[in-house]
Short mmCIF file of C-alpha atoms in Angstrom, two decimals:
data_model
loop_
_atom_site.label_atom_id
_atom_site.label_comp_id
_atom_site.label_asym_id
_atom_site.label_seq_id
_atom_site.Cartn_x
_atom_site.Cartn_y
_atom_site.Cartn_z
CA MET A 1 186.99 67.21 213.69
CA LYS A 2 189.40 69.83 213.59
CA LYS A 3 188.33 72.98 216.22
CA ILE A 4 191.71 75.15 215.16
CA ILE A 5 193.40 75.38 212.11
CA VAL A 6 196.32 77.92 212.01
CA GLU A 7 198.22 78.34 208.41
CA LYS A 8 201.36 80.44 207.87
CA LEU A 9 200.29 82.72 210.72
CA LYS A 10 202.40 85.87 211.13
CA TYR A 11 202.13 88.88 213.21
CA ARG A 12 203.73 92.20 214.37
CA TYR A 13 202.37 94.62 216.67
CA PRO A 14 202.10 98.08 215.41
CA MET A 15 205.22 100.13 215.82
CA THR A 16 207.45 97.31 216.55
CA GLY A 17 210.12 95.71 214.01
CA LYS A 18 209.98 92.28 215.26
CA LEU A 19 207.31 89.45 214.53
CA ALA A 20 205.63 88.16 217.40
CA LEU A 21 204.23 85.27 215.55
CA ASP A 22 206.54 83.87 212.94
CA ASN A 23 204.92 81.55 210.21
CA LEU A 24 203.05 79.38 212.62
CA SER A 25 200.99 76.41 211.20
CA PHE A 26 199.22 73.90 213.29
CA THR A 27 195.75 72.09 213.67
CA VAL A 28 193.82 71.25 216.97
CA GLU A 29 191.06 68.78 217.27
CA GLN A 30 187.89 68.91 219.16
CA GLY A 31 188.35 67.78 223.07
CA GLU A 32 192.25 68.22 223.14
CA LEU A 33 193.90 69.90 225.81
CA ILE A 34 196.83 71.83 224.18
CA GLY A 35 199.59 73.19 226.50
CA ILE A 36 201.73 76.39 225.28
CA ILE A 37 204.89 76.86 226.47
CA GLY A 38 207.66 78.97 225.99
CA ALA A 39 210.21 81.43 227.74
CA ASN A 40 208.93 85.16 228.23
CA GLY A 41 208.40 87.32 225.07
CA ALA A 42 207.95 83.80 222.98
CA GLY A 43 204.54 84.80 222.05
CA LYS A 44 202.32 82.80 223.66
CA SER A 45 200.07 85.58 224.97
CA THR A 46 199.75 86.49 221.50
CA LEU A 47 199.01 83.46 220.20
CA CYS A 48 196.29 83.13 222.78
CA LEU A 49 195.02 86.67 221.57
CA ALA A 50 195.05 85.55 217.77
CA LEU A 51 193.31 82.21 218.59
CA THR A 52 190.27 84.46 219.84
CA GLY A 53 190.40 87.17 217.12
CA LEU A 54 191.53 89.76 219.70
CA VAL A 55 194.55 90.05 217.25
CA PRO A 56 193.81 91.63 214.71
CA HIS A 57 190.54 92.92 215.35
CA PHE A 58 191.50 94.58 218.86
CA TYR A 59 195.28 94.75 218.38
CA ARG A 60 195.87 96.42 215.13
CA GLY A 61 199.57 95.70 213.19
CA ALA A 62 200.56 93.62 210.36
CA TYR A 63 198.73 90.26 209.80
CA GLY A 64 199.08 87.41 207.61
CA GLY A 65 198.12 83.70 207.21
CA LYS A 66 194.86 82.45 208.44
CA VAL A 67 193.26 81.25 211.68
CA VAL A 68 190.16 79.36 211.30
CA ILE A 69 188.18 78.62 214.64
CA ASP A 70 185.21 76.54 214.58
CA GLY A 71 184.77 76.60 210.95
CA LEU A 72 184.97 80.68 210.90
CA GLU A 73 187.91 82.29 209.57
CA VAL A 74 188.99 85.06 212.29
CA ILE A 75 190.13 87.80 210.04
CA LYS A 76 186.51 87.72 208.30
CA SER A 77 184.48 87.40 211.59
CA GLU A 78 183.51 89.90 214.19
CA ILE A 79 184.91 89.31 217.67
CA SER A 80 181.35 89.31 219.14
CA GLU A 81 180.40 86.13 216.54
CA LEU A 82 183.76 84.64 217.56
CA ALA A 83 183.00 85.39 221.57
CA LEU A 84 180.10 82.69 221.17
CA HIS A 85 182.41 80.55 219.93
CA VAL A 86 185.67 80.84 221.82
CA GLY A 87 186.18 82.27 225.14
CA ILE A 88 189.55 83.83 226.82
CA VAL A 89 190.87 84.19 230.28
CA PHE A 90 193.39 86.61 230.56
CA GLN A 91 196.43 86.62 233.21
CA ASN A 92 195.24 89.51 234.97
CA PRO A 93 191.72 88.57 236.82
CA PHE A 94 191.25 92.16 238.14
CA THR A 95 190.46 93.62 234.67
CA GLN A 96 188.37 90.97 233.64
CA VAL A 97 185.78 91.93 236.48
CA THR A 98 183.07 94.00 234.50
CA GLY A 99 182.75 96.35 237.23
CA SER A 100 178.99 96.45 236.75
CA LYS A 101 177.81 93.57 239.08
CA LEU A 102 177.65 93.48 242.73
CA THR A 103 178.33 89.82 243.55
CA VAL A 104 180.03 86.81 241.94
CA TYR A 105 176.92 85.31 240.52
CA GLU A 106 175.67 88.12 238.73
CA GLU A 107 179.47 88.68 237.35
CA ILE A 108 179.22 85.16 236.04
CA ALA A 109 175.85 85.91 234.63
CA PHE A 110 177.13 88.83 232.35
CA GLY A 111 178.18 86.64 229.62
CA LEU A 112 175.32 84.75 229.42
CA GLU A 113 172.76 87.66 229.64
CA ASN A 114 174.91 89.19 226.43
CA MET A 115 174.13 85.30 224.99
CA GLY A 116 170.53 86.04 225.26
CA LEU A 117 169.93 82.42 227.29
CA ASP A 118 166.71 82.00 229.28
CA ARG A 119 166.98 82.30 233.30
CA SER A 120 166.82 78.69 233.95
CA GLU A 121 169.50 77.75 231.43
CA MET A 122 171.24 80.77 233.08
CA THR A 123 171.18 79.67 236.81
CA ALA A 124 172.20 75.91 235.72
CA ARG A 125 175.29 77.18 234.11
CA ILE A 126 176.20 79.46 236.63
CA ASP A 127 175.75 76.91 239.46
CA GLU A 128 177.96 74.60 237.48
CA ALA A 129 180.48 76.72 236.78
CA LEU A 130 180.59 77.55 240.62
CA HIS A 131 180.88 73.87 241.62
CA LEU A 132 183.36 73.14 238.84
CA LEU A 133 185.79 75.94 239.95
CA ASP A 134 184.78 75.34 243.75
CA ILE A 135 183.72 78.68 244.49
CA SER A 136 180.12 78.35 245.34
CA GLN A 137 180.73 79.91 248.48
CA LEU A 138 181.97 83.33 247.25
CA LYS A 139 178.63 83.62 245.00
CA ASP A 140 177.35 86.65 247.19
CA ARG A 141 180.59 88.25 247.52
CA ASP A 142 181.35 91.78 245.81
CA PRO A 143 183.72 90.44 242.89
CA PHE A 144 186.50 93.22 243.71
CA GLN A 145 186.45 92.02 247.24
CA LEU A 146 188.17 88.99 246.16
CA SER A 147 191.67 87.87 246.56
CA GLY A 148 193.74 87.41 243.52
CA GLY A 149 193.13 83.49 243.38
CA GLN A 150 189.62 83.84 243.96
CA MET A 151 189.21 86.29 241.13
CA GLN A 152 191.04 84.45 238.91
CA ARG A 153 188.50 81.28 239.77
CA MET A 154 185.60 83.57 239.11
CA ALA A 155 187.20 84.77 235.76
CA ILE A 156 187.44 81.20 234.51
CA ALA A 157 183.88 80.31 236.02
CA SER A 158 182.84 83.21 233.79
CA VAL A 159 183.96 81.90 230.92
CA ILE A 160 183.38 78.34 231.46
CA ALA A 161 179.64 79.15 232.18
CA MET A 162 179.34 80.47 228.53
CA LYS A 163 180.25 76.95 227.19
CA PRO A 164 182.48 78.02 224.39
CA GLY A 165 183.45 75.23 221.95
CA ILE A 166 186.90 76.35 222.58
CA LEU A 167 188.76 77.70 225.94
CA VAL A 168 191.67 79.84 225.82
CA LEU A 169 193.29 80.39 229.28
CA ASP A 170 196.68 82.87 229.19
CA GLU A 171 198.47 81.64 232.44
CA PRO A 172 195.46 80.95 234.34
CA THR A 173 196.81 79.79 237.43
CA SER A 174 199.64 82.62 237.93
CA GLN A 175 197.74 83.84 241.37
CA LEU A 176 196.97 80.46 242.67
CA ASP A 177 198.61 78.17 245.16
CA PRO A 178 199.53 74.64 244.06
CA GLN A 179 196.21 73.28 245.42
CA GLY A 180 194.07 75.89 243.30
CA SER A 181 196.35 75.26 240.16
CA ASP A 182 195.41 71.51 240.46
CA GLU A 183 191.82 72.01 240.93
CA VAL A 184 191.74 74.44 237.77
CA PHE A 185 193.79 72.06 235.67
CA LYS A 186 191.40 69.12 236.72
CA ALA A 187 188.44 71.38 235.82
CA VAL A 188 189.76 72.03 232.32
CA ARG A 189 190.49 68.19 231.79
CA ARG A 190 187.22 67.24 232.56
CA LEU A 191 186.00 70.16 230.30
CA ALA A 192 188.02 68.71 227.87
CA LYS A 193 186.57 65.05 228.10
CA GLU A 194 183.14 66.62 227.69
CA GLY A 195 184.40 67.82 223.97
CA MET A 196 185.59 71.40 224.94
CA THR A 197 188.83 72.13 223.03
CA VAL A 198 191.32 73.71 225.72
CA ILE A 199 194.29 75.88 225.03
CA ILE A 200 196.53 76.85 228.22
CA ALA A 201 199.42 79.00 227.83
CA GLU A 202 201.45 78.31 231.02
CA HIS A 203 204.63 78.47 232.99
CA LYS A 204 204.12 75.70 235.25
CA ILE A 205 205.49 72.94 233.31
CA GLU A 206 204.64 69.95 235.60
CA LYS A 207 201.07 70.91 234.99
CA ILE A 208 201.20 70.89 231.51
CA ALA A 209 203.26 67.54 231.54
CA ALA A 210 200.51 66.01 233.71
CA TYR A 211 197.38 67.38 231.79
CA ALA A 212 198.06 68.36 228.52
CA ASP A 213 197.30 65.96 225.52
CA ARG A 214 199.75 67.85 223.24
CA VAL A 215 202.28 70.47 223.91
CA LEU A 216 203.19 73.52 221.69
CA VAL A 217 206.50 74.88 222.22
CA LEU A 218 206.97 78.48 220.98
CA TYR A 219 210.57 80.41 220.76
CA ASN A 220 210.78 84.22 219.55
CA GLY A 221 207.14 83.62 217.89
CA ARG A 222 208.12 80.41 215.77
CA LEU A 223 206.59 77.23 216.68
CA ILE A 224 209.53 74.86 217.57
CA ASP A 225 207.68 71.39 218.10
CA PHE A 226 204.03 70.51 218.77
CA ASP A 227 203.61 66.95 219.76
CA THR A 228 202.82 64.99 223.12
CA PRO A 229 204.48 65.91 226.35
CA HIS A 230 206.47 62.76 226.40
CA LYS A 231 208.33 63.52 223.25
CA ILE A 232 208.48 67.23 223.83
CA PHE A 233 210.12 66.86 227.18
CA SER A 234 212.19 64.13 226.13
CA ARG A 235 213.82 66.63 223.90
CA THR A 236 217.68 67.30 224.94
CA ASP A 237 217.66 70.90 223.35
CA LEU A 238 214.39 71.89 225.09
CA LEU A 239 216.48 74.30 227.63
CA SER A 240 218.09 76.22 224.75
CA TYR A 241 214.53 77.55 223.91
CA GLY A 242 214.25 78.89 227.49
CA VAL A 243 211.98 75.76 228.84
CA PRO A 244 213.20 73.37 231.14
CA ALA A 245 212.08 69.88 231.14
CA PRO A 246 209.73 68.99 234.21
CA VAL A 247 211.80 68.18 237.29
CA TYR A 248 211.06 64.51 237.22
CA THR A 249 211.84 63.78 233.45
CA GLN A 250 215.17 65.74 234.37
CA ILE A 251 215.94 63.26 237.39
CA CYS A 252 214.94 60.52 234.97
CA GLN A 253 217.29 61.87 232.11
CA ALA A 254 220.30 62.24 234.73
CA LEU A 255 219.49 58.40 235.97
CA GLY A 256 218.97 57.17 232.16
CA ILE A 257 215.37 55.85 233.23
CA GLN A 258 213.13 55.58 229.87
CA HIS A 259 210.11 54.07 228.67
CA PRO A 260 211.33 50.86 227.34
CA ARG A 261 208.82 50.81 224.35
CA SER A 262 208.96 54.55 223.32
CA GLY A 263 212.48 55.76 224.40
CA THR A 264 210.93 58.83 225.79
CA TYR A 265 211.35 60.06 229.59
CA PRO A 266 208.54 60.02 232.17
CA VAL A 267 207.06 63.50 232.71
CA THR A 268 205.14 62.86 235.68
CA LEU A 269 205.96 61.53 239.76
CA GLU A 270 203.62 58.69 238.85
CA GLU A 271 205.59 57.77 235.48
CA ALA A 272 209.04 58.36 236.79
CA TYR A 273 208.22 56.37 239.87
CA LEU A 274 206.63 53.00 237.80
CA ALA A 275 209.45 53.56 235.51
CA MET A 276 212.49 53.39 238.04
CA VAL A 277 210.71 50.33 239.83
CA ASN A 278 210.47 48.64 236.45
CA GLN A 279 214.14 49.11 235.73
CA HIS A 280 215.58 48.80 238.85
CA GLY A 281 213.04 46.26 240.71
CA ASP A 282 213.06 45.80 244.21
CA SER A 283 216.41 47.12 244.78
CA LEU A 284 214.87 50.70 244.86
CA CYS A 285 212.84 49.85 247.73
CA MET B 1 196.31 96.25 245.77
CA LYS B 2 194.10 97.20 248.54
CA THR B 3 190.69 96.50 248.00
CA VAL B 4 187.85 98.96 247.85
CA LYS B 5 184.25 99.03 248.64
CA SER B 6 181.90 99.85 245.84
CA MET B 7 180.43 103.35 245.59
CA SER B 8 176.90 101.77 245.88
CA LEU B 9 174.77 102.81 248.99
CA TYR B 10 172.46 99.72 248.54
CA VAL B 11 171.42 98.13 252.03
CA PRO B 12 170.63 94.55 251.51
CA GLY B 13 167.19 93.52 252.67
CA ASN B 14 164.09 91.64 251.61
CA SER B 15 161.38 94.39 252.37
CA ILE B 16 158.41 95.11 250.15
CA ILE B 17 160.19 98.33 249.37
CA HIS B 18 163.29 96.44 248.34
CA ARG B 19 161.22 93.99 246.55
CA LEU B 20 159.34 96.96 244.57
CA GLU B 21 160.48 97.37 240.78
CA PRO B 22 163.13 100.00 240.48
CA ILE B 23 161.27 101.98 237.69
CA THR B 24 158.23 102.09 240.36
CA LYS B 25 160.56 103.66 242.97
CA LEU B 26 162.23 106.08 240.50
CA ILE B 27 158.75 107.00 239.40
CA TYR B 28 157.95 107.90 242.87
CA VAL B 29 161.13 109.65 243.76
CA MET B 30 160.33 111.98 240.40
CA VAL B 31 156.63 112.61 241.33
CA ALA B 32 157.38 113.09 245.40
CA GLY B 33 160.35 115.31 244.58
CA VAL B 34 158.47 117.50 241.83
CA LEU B 35 154.73 117.70 243.63
CA PRO B 36 155.81 120.20 246.22
CA PHE B 37 156.98 122.56 243.54
CA ILE B 38 153.41 122.43 241.52
CA LEU B 39 151.19 122.01 244.44
CA PRO B 40 151.22 124.28 247.79
CA ALA B 41 154.47 123.59 249.10
CA ASN B 42 154.47 122.83 252.70
CA PRO B 43 151.54 120.36 252.99
CA THR B 44 152.56 118.80 249.99
CA ALA B 45 156.29 118.29 251.01
CA VAL B 46 154.94 117.39 254.60
CA LEU B 47 152.85 114.55 253.12
CA CYS B 48 155.54 113.39 250.86
CA LEU B 49 158.09 113.34 253.43
CA ALA B 50 155.79 111.48 255.52
CA VAL B 51 155.23 108.76 252.90
CA THR B 52 159.08 108.58 251.94
CA LEU B 53 159.82 108.14 255.78
CA ALA B 54 157.24 105.56 256.29
CA MET B 55 158.77 103.61 253.29
CA LEU B 56 162.46 104.04 254.93
CA THR B 57 161.04 102.50 257.99
CA ILE B 58 159.55 99.57 256.48
CA SER B 59 162.69 99.02 254.49
CA LYS B 60 165.09 99.56 258.06
CA THR B 61 166.88 101.70 255.98
CA LEU B 62 166.07 105.07 258.00
CA THR B 63 169.19 104.76 260.22
CA LYS B 64 171.38 105.06 257.10
CA VAL B 65 169.70 108.16 256.24
CA ILE B 66 171.26 110.23 258.51
CA PRO B 67 175.13 110.26 257.40
CA LEU B 68 173.77 110.52 253.66
CA THR B 69 171.82 113.92 254.99
CA GLY B 70 173.97 115.15 257.61
CA PHE B 71 176.14 117.70 255.53
CA THR B 72 172.74 118.79 253.73
CA LEU B 73 171.06 119.51 256.83
CA LEU B 74 174.04 121.72 258.12
CA VAL B 75 173.49 123.71 255.02
CA LEU B 76 169.63 123.87 255.49
CA LEU B 77 170.51 124.90 259.27
CA SER B 78 172.71 127.78 257.78
CA ILE B 79 169.61 128.65 255.30
CA LEU B 80 167.36 129.24 258.06
CA PHE B 81 169.51 131.07 260.26
CA ILE B 82 170.37 133.51 257.16
CA GLN B 83 166.83 133.78 255.84
CA GLY B 84 165.20 134.14 259.34
CA LEU B 85 167.65 137.21 259.97
CA PHE B 86 168.19 138.72 256.34
CA HIS B 87 165.25 137.87 254.04
CA GLU B 88 164.10 141.07 252.05
CA HIS B 89 160.42 140.81 253.06
CA ASN B 90 161.09 140.23 256.80
CA GLN B 91 158.50 142.11 258.73
CA THR B 92 156.76 140.14 261.53
CA PHE B 93 158.96 139.55 264.62
CA LEU B 94 159.07 135.88 265.92
CA PHE B 95 161.74 135.49 268.62
CA ARG B 96 164.92 136.59 269.81
CA PHE B 97 168.14 134.28 270.19
CA GLY B 98 170.94 136.04 272.03
CA PRO B 99 171.76 139.04 269.65
CA PHE B 100 169.96 137.56 266.59
CA VAL B 101 166.27 138.56 265.88
CA PHE B 102 164.56 136.16 263.71
CA PHE B 103 161.18 136.88 261.60
CA LYS B 104 158.48 134.85 260.47
CA GLU B 105 158.74 135.73 256.70
CA GLY B 106 162.43 134.58 256.35
CA LEU B 107 162.33 131.27 258.30
CA SER B 108 158.90 130.34 256.47
CA TYR B 109 160.71 131.05 253.21
CA ALA B 110 163.53 128.85 254.47
CA ALA B 111 161.34 126.19 255.93
CA ARG B 112 159.65 125.96 252.49
CA ILE B 113 163.04 125.51 250.36
CA SER B 114 164.25 123.13 253.28
CA LEU B 115 161.09 121.00 253.34
CA ARG B 116 161.40 120.46 249.43
CA VAL B 117 165.28 119.75 249.64
CA ILE B 118 164.72 117.35 252.43
CA ASN B 119 161.74 115.64 250.61
CA LEU B 120 163.80 115.13 247.34
CA LEU B 121 166.88 114.06 249.35
CA LEU B 122 165.05 111.44 251.31
CA GLY B 123 163.39 110.11 248.00
CA ILE B 124 166.72 109.77 246.37
CA SER B 125 168.27 108.01 249.50
CA LEU B 126 165.22 105.51 249.67
CA LEU B 127 165.75 104.72 245.95
CA SER B 128 169.76 104.49 246.79
CA LEU B 129 169.27 102.37 249.85
CA THR B 130 166.94 99.94 248.70
CA THR B 131 167.70 99.43 245.24
CA LYS B 132 171.10 97.54 243.47
CA PRO B 133 172.40 99.89 241.17
CA SER B 134 172.86 97.22 238.64
CA ASP B 135 169.14 96.30 239.24
CA LEU B 136 168.13 100.06 238.38
CA ILE B 137 169.89 99.88 235.31
CA ASP B 138 168.93 96.37 234.07
CA SER B 139 165.18 97.79 234.52
CA LEU B 140 166.06 100.85 232.49
CA VAL B 141 167.98 98.64 229.89
CA ARG B 142 164.60 96.71 229.48
CA ARG B 143 162.69 99.68 228.70
CA GLY B 144 165.25 100.62 225.76
CA LEU B 145 168.18 102.42 227.43
CA SER B 146 171.28 101.22 225.59
CA PRO B 147 173.18 98.51 227.15
CA LYS B 148 176.41 100.50 226.39
CA ILE B 149 175.03 103.74 228.55
CA GLY B 150 173.78 101.18 231.22
CA TYR B 151 177.41 99.51 231.26
CA VAL B 152 178.88 102.88 231.84
CA LEU B 153 176.57 104.33 234.51
CA SER B 154 176.62 100.88 236.42
CA SER B 155 180.55 100.33 236.00
CA VAL B 156 181.38 103.87 237.33
CA LEU B 157 180.12 103.11 240.90
CA GLN B 158 182.67 100.08 241.21
CA ILE B 159 185.58 100.91 238.96
CA ILE B 160 186.21 104.59 240.13
CA PRO B 161 186.86 103.35 243.74
CA GLN B 162 189.30 100.76 242.25
CA MET B 163 190.91 103.62 240.27
CA ALA B 164 191.28 105.49 243.40
CA ALA B 165 192.85 102.42 244.86
CA SER B 166 195.37 102.04 242.01
CA VAL B 167 196.32 105.74 242.55
CA ASN B 168 196.92 104.90 246.17
CA ALA B 169 199.11 101.86 245.26
CA ILE B 170 201.27 104.16 242.50
CA THR B 171 201.72 106.65 245.46
CA ASP B 172 202.98 103.97 247.74
CA ALA B 173 205.43 102.83 245.04
CA GLN B 174 206.79 105.85 244.69
CA ARG B 175 206.87 106.88 248.06
CA ALA B 176 208.64 103.57 248.94
CA ARG B 177 211.41 104.79 246.32
CA GLY B 178 211.98 107.93 247.90
CA LEU B 179 209.34 110.16 246.56
CA GLU B 180 208.34 113.13 248.82
CA THR B 181 204.63 112.81 249.18
CA GLU B 182 203.64 114.58 252.58
CA GLY B 183 204.40 117.92 254.25
CA PRO B 184 203.81 121.19 252.94
CA LEU B 185 201.58 122.07 249.92
CA ILE B 186 204.57 122.86 247.51
CA VAL B 187 206.30 119.29 248.53
CA ARG B 188 202.49 117.82 247.80
CA ALA B 189 202.33 119.41 244.29
CA LYS B 190 205.90 118.25 243.29
CA ALA B 191 204.70 114.93 244.18
CA PHE B 192 201.74 115.07 241.92
CA LEU B 193 203.88 115.29 238.77
CA PRO B 194 205.52 111.85 238.87
CA LEU B 195 202.37 110.45 239.81
CA ILE B 196 200.46 111.30 236.69
CA GLY B 197 202.18 109.07 234.01
CA PRO B 198 201.72 106.05 235.88
CA VAL B 199 198.21 106.59 236.88
CA ILE B 200 197.15 107.40 233.48
CA MET B 201 199.04 104.53 231.90
CA SER B 202 197.93 102.06 234.07
CA SER B 203 194.03 103.51 233.94
CA LEU B 204 194.61 103.22 229.89
CA ILE B 205 196.05 99.42 229.85
CA GLN B 206 193.43 98.46 232.49
CA ALA B 207 190.43 100.07 230.21
CA ARG B 208 191.91 98.39 227.54
CA GLU B 209 192.12 94.78 229.04
CA ARG B 210 188.58 95.03 230.23
CA ALA B 211 186.96 96.44 226.98
CA MET B 212 188.65 93.17 225.79
CA ALA B 213 187.12 91.13 228.38
CA LEU B 214 183.87 92.68 227.75
CA GLU B 215 184.06 91.88 224.21
CA VAL B 216 184.85 88.44 224.35
CA ARG B 217 182.02 87.88 226.91
CA GLY B 218 179.81 88.94 224.04
CA PHE B 219 179.05 92.54 225.30
CA ASN B 220 178.57 93.47 221.46
CA ALA B 221 176.66 90.08 220.44
CA ASN B 222 173.88 90.60 218.09
CA ARG B 223 171.50 88.70 220.45
CA ARG B 224 168.49 89.64 222.14
CA LYS B 225 169.98 90.49 225.78
CA THR B 226 168.39 88.63 228.65
CA PHE B 227 168.36 89.34 232.62
CA LEU B 228 169.06 87.11 235.30
CA ARG B 229 166.87 88.97 237.56
CA ALA B 230 163.23 88.60 236.76
CA ALA B 231 161.25 91.65 235.91
CA ASN B 232 159.00 92.39 238.87
CA GLN B 233 155.94 93.28 236.56
CA SER B 234 152.99 92.69 238.72
CA SER B 235 149.80 94.41 237.74
CA ARG B 236 149.88 96.04 241.30
CA GLN B 237 153.06 97.76 240.42
CA THR B 238 151.82 98.97 237.12
CA THR B 239 148.91 100.33 238.91
CA ILE B 240 150.97 102.15 241.39
CA ARG B 241 153.19 103.91 238.31
CA ILE B 242 149.92 104.69 236.76
CA LEU B 243 148.42 106.37 239.69
CA LEU B 244 151.59 108.28 240.45
CA ILE B 245 151.73 109.54 236.88
CA LEU B 246 148.24 110.50 237.33
CA ILE B 247 148.60 112.27 240.37
CA LEU B 248 151.71 114.30 238.71
CA PHE B 249 149.09 115.20 235.60
CA ALA B 250 146.54 116.12 238.25
CA ALA B 251 148.76 118.47 239.92
CA ILE B 252 149.86 120.09 236.69
CA VAL B 253 146.61 120.49 235.37
CA TRP B 254 145.60 121.97 239.18
CA ARG B 255 148.38 124.24 238.82
CA ILE B 256 147.54 125.67 235.40
CA PHE B 257 143.76 126.31 235.67
CA ALA B 258 143.48 126.95 239.60
#
């Protein structure tokens, strides 16, 4: 089932001459985890905003084409209506704290109160989100007293608790340490397995390679490619779009180690190791 | 950025006063604050004060009142001093303190004002110290206050300190790049100008991002809002509220006809 349909999407911010999104077309199936990669200014954040309706409802500007989210055409729907289908976590967790709640627990409840859920459902969802992001111990803390990483996890938990069909994360691990990043990716991977469609714009290429089902490459607002991580990171021209391949892929490319059947290069450490063992046998050990 | 505590005065606790519905406390504060203006001031104010002090003691927040009321007490002391000395109806000599001669009329007038103010102040302190601002706002929203106004009221307590922290961070950044921010008044005034731009811009950007974050969390969703906190709608609380309002009406009636 197609959860996201983007057709010939074009968008230009007000008072700028350049298209931030230039003729994008793609579809995403339910339960897919999609990684969006690209250099700074490629249009990753703008695409995230377009997938939630904030472009063009919040950010005006020139808009063309069509985005359909969960059967709702974005331009014809209110953000408040879209919010029940698609959730977004922005780069800066600080500005996502509502500022009206005194504890993390209440902060996560904010969206659920607006959705009109009854109390038992609310507490069950909050506990689940706290557990999933491993922040149960922070539930009574003041949201503004959290560190950047803790705040980022709370922001993700706040949106996950609303259980949107589609979850958009714009650099969700920018303030997290490697272990924290891993936990967030594992959590969203699990959500995708349960049927949530997840879109992640991210610079941490290794994480995208390891967790994404498909990867969308943007460059100057244009869609360069949209395929599996293996096919994307095996492209030899990837660096010319400002995106390096994962370091394991680069090593395998340098050594000429490929998957024998597909001809693509390994994208994770485990895959690289297995491919090396397969190709060179025991001489590696 | 440095984190800053919320402006809320709430002291966590689980006393019977903490558990009272915020609206009940709000009605109590209003009634207790207004009664000394309607009924004979001194005995009423003393009675209300005694009740408020008892509630503060039960909620274990009595010691927190002192820093809150310290400055006002200083002002009231000066009123006692000035009225005791210079009130226009001063006639009856009471006592002499060095070169100062105090009169009964002035002191009794100042005492009446002081009692009313302290009564009001302690009532408000009781409400602030034993009620989470978000609970009070929730209660008001449940009774028809617009959620948008409710949000503005509750967020102000948290967001203003954060904005102050942003100003400090921007000041530090400017200082690190050589801006003189300390010294004579003229130097400080000069330093103020380069701060205005970044402070306003960052506040606007943050406000816009926060507005988006609220929007995508269904703030404007056309659904009936529910609340995490259960409303404490016991019949006992309703009785207390009705009783308080009846006392207020009785006082007004007494004032009109007596």
